[in-house]
mmCIF file of C-alpha atoms in Angstrom:
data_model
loop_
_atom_site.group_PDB
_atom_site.id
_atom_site.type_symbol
_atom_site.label_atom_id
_atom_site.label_comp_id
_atom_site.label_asym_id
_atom_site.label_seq_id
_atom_site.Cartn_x
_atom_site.Cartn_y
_atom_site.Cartn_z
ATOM 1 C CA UNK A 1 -12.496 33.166 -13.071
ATOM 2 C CA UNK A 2 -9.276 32.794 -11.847
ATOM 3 C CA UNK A 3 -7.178 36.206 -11.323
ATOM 4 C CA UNK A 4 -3.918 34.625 -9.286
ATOM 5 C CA UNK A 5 -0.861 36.187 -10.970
ATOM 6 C CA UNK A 6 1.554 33.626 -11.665
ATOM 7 C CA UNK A 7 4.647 36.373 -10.878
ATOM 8 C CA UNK A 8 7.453 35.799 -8.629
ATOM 9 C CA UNK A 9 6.811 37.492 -5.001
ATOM 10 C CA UNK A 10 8.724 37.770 -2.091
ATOM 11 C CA UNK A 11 7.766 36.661 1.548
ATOM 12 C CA UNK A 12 5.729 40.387 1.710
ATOM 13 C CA UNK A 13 3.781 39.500 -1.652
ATOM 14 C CA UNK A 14 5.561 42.554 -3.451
ATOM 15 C CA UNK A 15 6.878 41.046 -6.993
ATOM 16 C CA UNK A 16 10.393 40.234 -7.309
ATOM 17 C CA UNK A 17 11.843 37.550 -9.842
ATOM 18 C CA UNK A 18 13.338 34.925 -8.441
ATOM 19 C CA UNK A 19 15.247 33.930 -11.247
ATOM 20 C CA UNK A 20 18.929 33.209 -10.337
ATOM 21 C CA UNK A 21 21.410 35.517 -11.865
ATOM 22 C CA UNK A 22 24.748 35.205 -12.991
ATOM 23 C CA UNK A 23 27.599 37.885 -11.258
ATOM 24 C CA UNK A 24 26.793 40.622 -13.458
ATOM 25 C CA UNK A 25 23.071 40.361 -12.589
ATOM 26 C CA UNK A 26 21.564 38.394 -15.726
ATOM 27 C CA UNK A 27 18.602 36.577 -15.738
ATOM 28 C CA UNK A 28 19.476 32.545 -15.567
ATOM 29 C CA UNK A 29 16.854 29.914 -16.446
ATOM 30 C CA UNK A 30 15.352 28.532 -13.287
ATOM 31 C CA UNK A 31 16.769 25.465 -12.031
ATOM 32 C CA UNK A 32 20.371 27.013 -13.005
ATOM 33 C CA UNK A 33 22.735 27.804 -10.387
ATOM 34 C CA UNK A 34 23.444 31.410 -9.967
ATOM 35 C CA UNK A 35 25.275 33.752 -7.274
ATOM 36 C CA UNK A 36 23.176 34.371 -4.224
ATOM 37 C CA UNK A 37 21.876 37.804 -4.598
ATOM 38 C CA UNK A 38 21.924 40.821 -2.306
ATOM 39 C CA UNK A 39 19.123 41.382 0.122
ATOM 40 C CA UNK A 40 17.162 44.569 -0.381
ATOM 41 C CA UNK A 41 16.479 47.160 2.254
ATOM 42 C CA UNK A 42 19.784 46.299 4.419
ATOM 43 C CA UNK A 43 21.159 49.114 6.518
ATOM 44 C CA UNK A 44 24.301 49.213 6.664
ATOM 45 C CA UNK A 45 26.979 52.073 8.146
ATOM 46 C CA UNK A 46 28.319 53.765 5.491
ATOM 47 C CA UNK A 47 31.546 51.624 6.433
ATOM 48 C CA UNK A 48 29.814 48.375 5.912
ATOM 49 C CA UNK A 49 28.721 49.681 2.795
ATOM 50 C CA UNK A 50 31.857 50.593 1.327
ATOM 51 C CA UNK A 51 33.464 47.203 2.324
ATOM 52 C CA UNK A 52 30.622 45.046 0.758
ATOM 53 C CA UNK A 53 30.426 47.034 -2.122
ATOM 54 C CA UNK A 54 34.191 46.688 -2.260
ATOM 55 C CA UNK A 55 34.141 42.647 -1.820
ATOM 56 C CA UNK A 56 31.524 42.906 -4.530
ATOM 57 C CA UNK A 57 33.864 44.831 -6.845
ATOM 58 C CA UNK A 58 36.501 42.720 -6.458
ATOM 59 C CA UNK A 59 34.760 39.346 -7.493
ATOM 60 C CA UNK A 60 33.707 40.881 -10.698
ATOM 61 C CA UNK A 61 30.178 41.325 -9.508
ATOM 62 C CA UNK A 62 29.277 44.902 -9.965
ATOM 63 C CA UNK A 63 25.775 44.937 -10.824
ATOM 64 C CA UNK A 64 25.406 43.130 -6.962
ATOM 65 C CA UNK A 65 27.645 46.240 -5.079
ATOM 66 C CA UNK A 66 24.752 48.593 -7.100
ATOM 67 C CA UNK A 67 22.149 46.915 -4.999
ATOM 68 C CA UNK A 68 24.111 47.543 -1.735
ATOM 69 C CA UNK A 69 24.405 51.113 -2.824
ATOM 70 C CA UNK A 70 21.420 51.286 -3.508
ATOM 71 C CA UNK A 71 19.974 50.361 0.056
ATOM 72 C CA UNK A 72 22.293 53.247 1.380
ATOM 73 C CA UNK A 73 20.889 55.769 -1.039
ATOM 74 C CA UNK A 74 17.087 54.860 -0.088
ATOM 75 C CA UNK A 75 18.016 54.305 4.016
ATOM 76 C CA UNK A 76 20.495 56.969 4.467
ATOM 77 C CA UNK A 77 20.352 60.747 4.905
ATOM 78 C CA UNK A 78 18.905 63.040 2.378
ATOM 79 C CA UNK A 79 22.518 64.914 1.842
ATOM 80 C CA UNK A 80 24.333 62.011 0.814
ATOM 81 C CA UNK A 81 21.976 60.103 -1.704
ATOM 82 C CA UNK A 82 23.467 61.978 -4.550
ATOM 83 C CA UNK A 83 27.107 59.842 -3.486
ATOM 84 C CA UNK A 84 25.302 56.540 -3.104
ATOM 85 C CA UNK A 85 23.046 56.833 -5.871
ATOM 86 C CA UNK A 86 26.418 58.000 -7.936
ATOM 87 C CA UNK A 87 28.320 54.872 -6.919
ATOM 88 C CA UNK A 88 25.412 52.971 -7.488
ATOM 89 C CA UNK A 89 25.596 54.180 -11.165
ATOM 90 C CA UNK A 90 29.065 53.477 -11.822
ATOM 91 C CA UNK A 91 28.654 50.451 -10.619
ATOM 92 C CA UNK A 92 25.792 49.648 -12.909
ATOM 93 C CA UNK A 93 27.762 51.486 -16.102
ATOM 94 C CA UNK A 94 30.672 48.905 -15.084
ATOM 95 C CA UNK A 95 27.694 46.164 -15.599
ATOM 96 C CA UNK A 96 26.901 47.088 -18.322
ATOM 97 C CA UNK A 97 30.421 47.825 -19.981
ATOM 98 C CA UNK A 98 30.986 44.109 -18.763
ATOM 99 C CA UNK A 99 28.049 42.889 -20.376
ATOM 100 C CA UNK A 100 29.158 44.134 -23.802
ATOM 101 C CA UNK A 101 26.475 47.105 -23.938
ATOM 102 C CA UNK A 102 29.416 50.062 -24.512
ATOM 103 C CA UNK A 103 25.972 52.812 -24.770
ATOM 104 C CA UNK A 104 24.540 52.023 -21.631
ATOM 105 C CA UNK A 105 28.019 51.741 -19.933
ATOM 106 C CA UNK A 106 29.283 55.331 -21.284
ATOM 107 C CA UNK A 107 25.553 56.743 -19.994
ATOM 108 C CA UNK A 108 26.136 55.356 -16.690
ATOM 109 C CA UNK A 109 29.764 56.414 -16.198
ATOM 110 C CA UNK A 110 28.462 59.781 -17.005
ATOM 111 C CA UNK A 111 25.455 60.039 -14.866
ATOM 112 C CA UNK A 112 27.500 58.507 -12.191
ATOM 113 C CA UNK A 113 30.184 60.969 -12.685
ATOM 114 C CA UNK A 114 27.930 64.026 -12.386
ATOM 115 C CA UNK A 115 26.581 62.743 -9.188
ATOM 116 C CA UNK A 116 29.981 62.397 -7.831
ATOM 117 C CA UNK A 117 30.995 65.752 -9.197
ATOM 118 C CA UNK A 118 28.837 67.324 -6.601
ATOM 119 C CA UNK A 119 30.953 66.164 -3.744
ATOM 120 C CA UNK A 120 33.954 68.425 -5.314
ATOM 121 C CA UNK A 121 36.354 65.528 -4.975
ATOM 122 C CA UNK A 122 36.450 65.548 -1.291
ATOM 123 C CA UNK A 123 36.678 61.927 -0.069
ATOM 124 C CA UNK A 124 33.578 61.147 2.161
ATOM 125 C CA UNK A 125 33.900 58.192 4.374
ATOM 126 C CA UNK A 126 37.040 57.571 2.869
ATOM 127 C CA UNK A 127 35.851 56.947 -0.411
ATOM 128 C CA UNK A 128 38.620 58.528 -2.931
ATOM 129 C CA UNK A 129 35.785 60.217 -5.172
ATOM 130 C CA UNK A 130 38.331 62.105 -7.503
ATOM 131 C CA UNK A 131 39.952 59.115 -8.449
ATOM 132 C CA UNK A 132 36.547 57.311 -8.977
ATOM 133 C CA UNK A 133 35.703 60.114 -11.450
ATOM 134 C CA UNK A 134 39.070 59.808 -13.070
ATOM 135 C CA UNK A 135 38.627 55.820 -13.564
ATOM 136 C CA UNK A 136 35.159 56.117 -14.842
ATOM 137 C CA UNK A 137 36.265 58.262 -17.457
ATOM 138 C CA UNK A 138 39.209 56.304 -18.273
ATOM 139 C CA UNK A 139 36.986 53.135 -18.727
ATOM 140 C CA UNK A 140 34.354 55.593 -20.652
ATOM 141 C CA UNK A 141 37.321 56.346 -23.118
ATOM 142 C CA UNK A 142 37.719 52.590 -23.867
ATOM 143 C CA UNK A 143 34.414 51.660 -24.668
ATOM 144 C CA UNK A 144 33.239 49.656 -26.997
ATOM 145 C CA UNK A 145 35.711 47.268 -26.036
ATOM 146 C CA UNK A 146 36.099 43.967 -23.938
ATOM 147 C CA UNK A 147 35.759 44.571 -20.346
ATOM 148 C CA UNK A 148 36.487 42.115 -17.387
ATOM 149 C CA UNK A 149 34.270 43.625 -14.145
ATOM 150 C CA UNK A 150 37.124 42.291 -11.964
ATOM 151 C CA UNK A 151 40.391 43.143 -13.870
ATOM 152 C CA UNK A 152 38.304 46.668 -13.644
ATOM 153 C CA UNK A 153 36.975 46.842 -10.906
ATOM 154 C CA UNK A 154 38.091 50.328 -9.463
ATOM 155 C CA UNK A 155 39.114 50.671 -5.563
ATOM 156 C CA UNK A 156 36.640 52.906 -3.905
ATOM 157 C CA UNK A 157 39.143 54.064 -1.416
ATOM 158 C CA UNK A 158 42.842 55.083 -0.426
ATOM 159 C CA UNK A 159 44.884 57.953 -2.216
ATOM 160 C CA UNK A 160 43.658 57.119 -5.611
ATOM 161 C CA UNK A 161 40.910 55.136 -6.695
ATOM 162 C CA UNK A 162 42.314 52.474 -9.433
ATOM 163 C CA UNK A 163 41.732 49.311 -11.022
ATOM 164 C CA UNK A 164 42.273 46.632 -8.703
ATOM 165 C CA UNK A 165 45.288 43.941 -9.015
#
């Protein structure tokens, strides 16, 4: 009998669908073209983190900078997963406000916001986390609505996080 799963895996054998994906990560047929996706399990300085996730942003690919927060939330030290993980989540509640799904977009802002909230505002690595909070909100306020993930796409840092140009 044959018990060969017919899932996607990666070059490790751990199951990962290859599907291509549009910029705000959904599924394509196969055979489509889609963006490249982000590796998993990059470490980056938090630096190169910010600036990918950034570049990500601002082509109106959100649910992609997630994934790069991501790998700094599992990789980096124990006292700062609670700001990648946050970023990762307003990232992913941009995705999904983009995506049309105004629920999961407000639940995301929100979780994302309380994991920010822990940092007291204080940028960290120059990442302007009161003015995150502030835009996250803002967007929350609007939902349902139409969102464009790069007319929205907030700036993670400077003097006041904001929708970029």
């Amino acid at each position: 009998m044959e018990t060969s799963s017919r899932r996607d895996r990666d070059a490790e054998g751990r199951a990962r669908n290859a599907r291509p994906r549009d910029g705000l990560g959904r599924p394509l047929p196969y055979g489509v073209a889609g963006v490249e996706r982000q590796p998993e399990g990059v470490a980056r300085t938090p630096g190169e983190t910010v600036r990918e996730a950034q570049r990500l942003l601002d082509a109106g690919m959100p649910f992609h900078a997630h994934e790069v927060f991501e790998d700094a939330w599992k990789s980096g030290p124990e006292s700062e997963r609670e700001l990648w993980r946050g970023l990762a989540q307003l990232a992913v509640g941009l995705t999904h406000a983009a995506r049309g799904n105004a629920r999961g977009g407000d639940a995301l802002l929100a979780r994302g916001v309380d994991s920010l909230g822990r940092f007291g505002g204080i940028p960290v690595y120059g990442i302007d986390l009161a003015g995150l909070v502030a835009w996250a909100r803002e967007l929350a306020e609007r939902l349902p609505g139409p969102v464009d993930a790069r007319a929205e796409a907030p700036r993670l840092t400077g003097s006041s996080a904001s929708f970029s140009p």
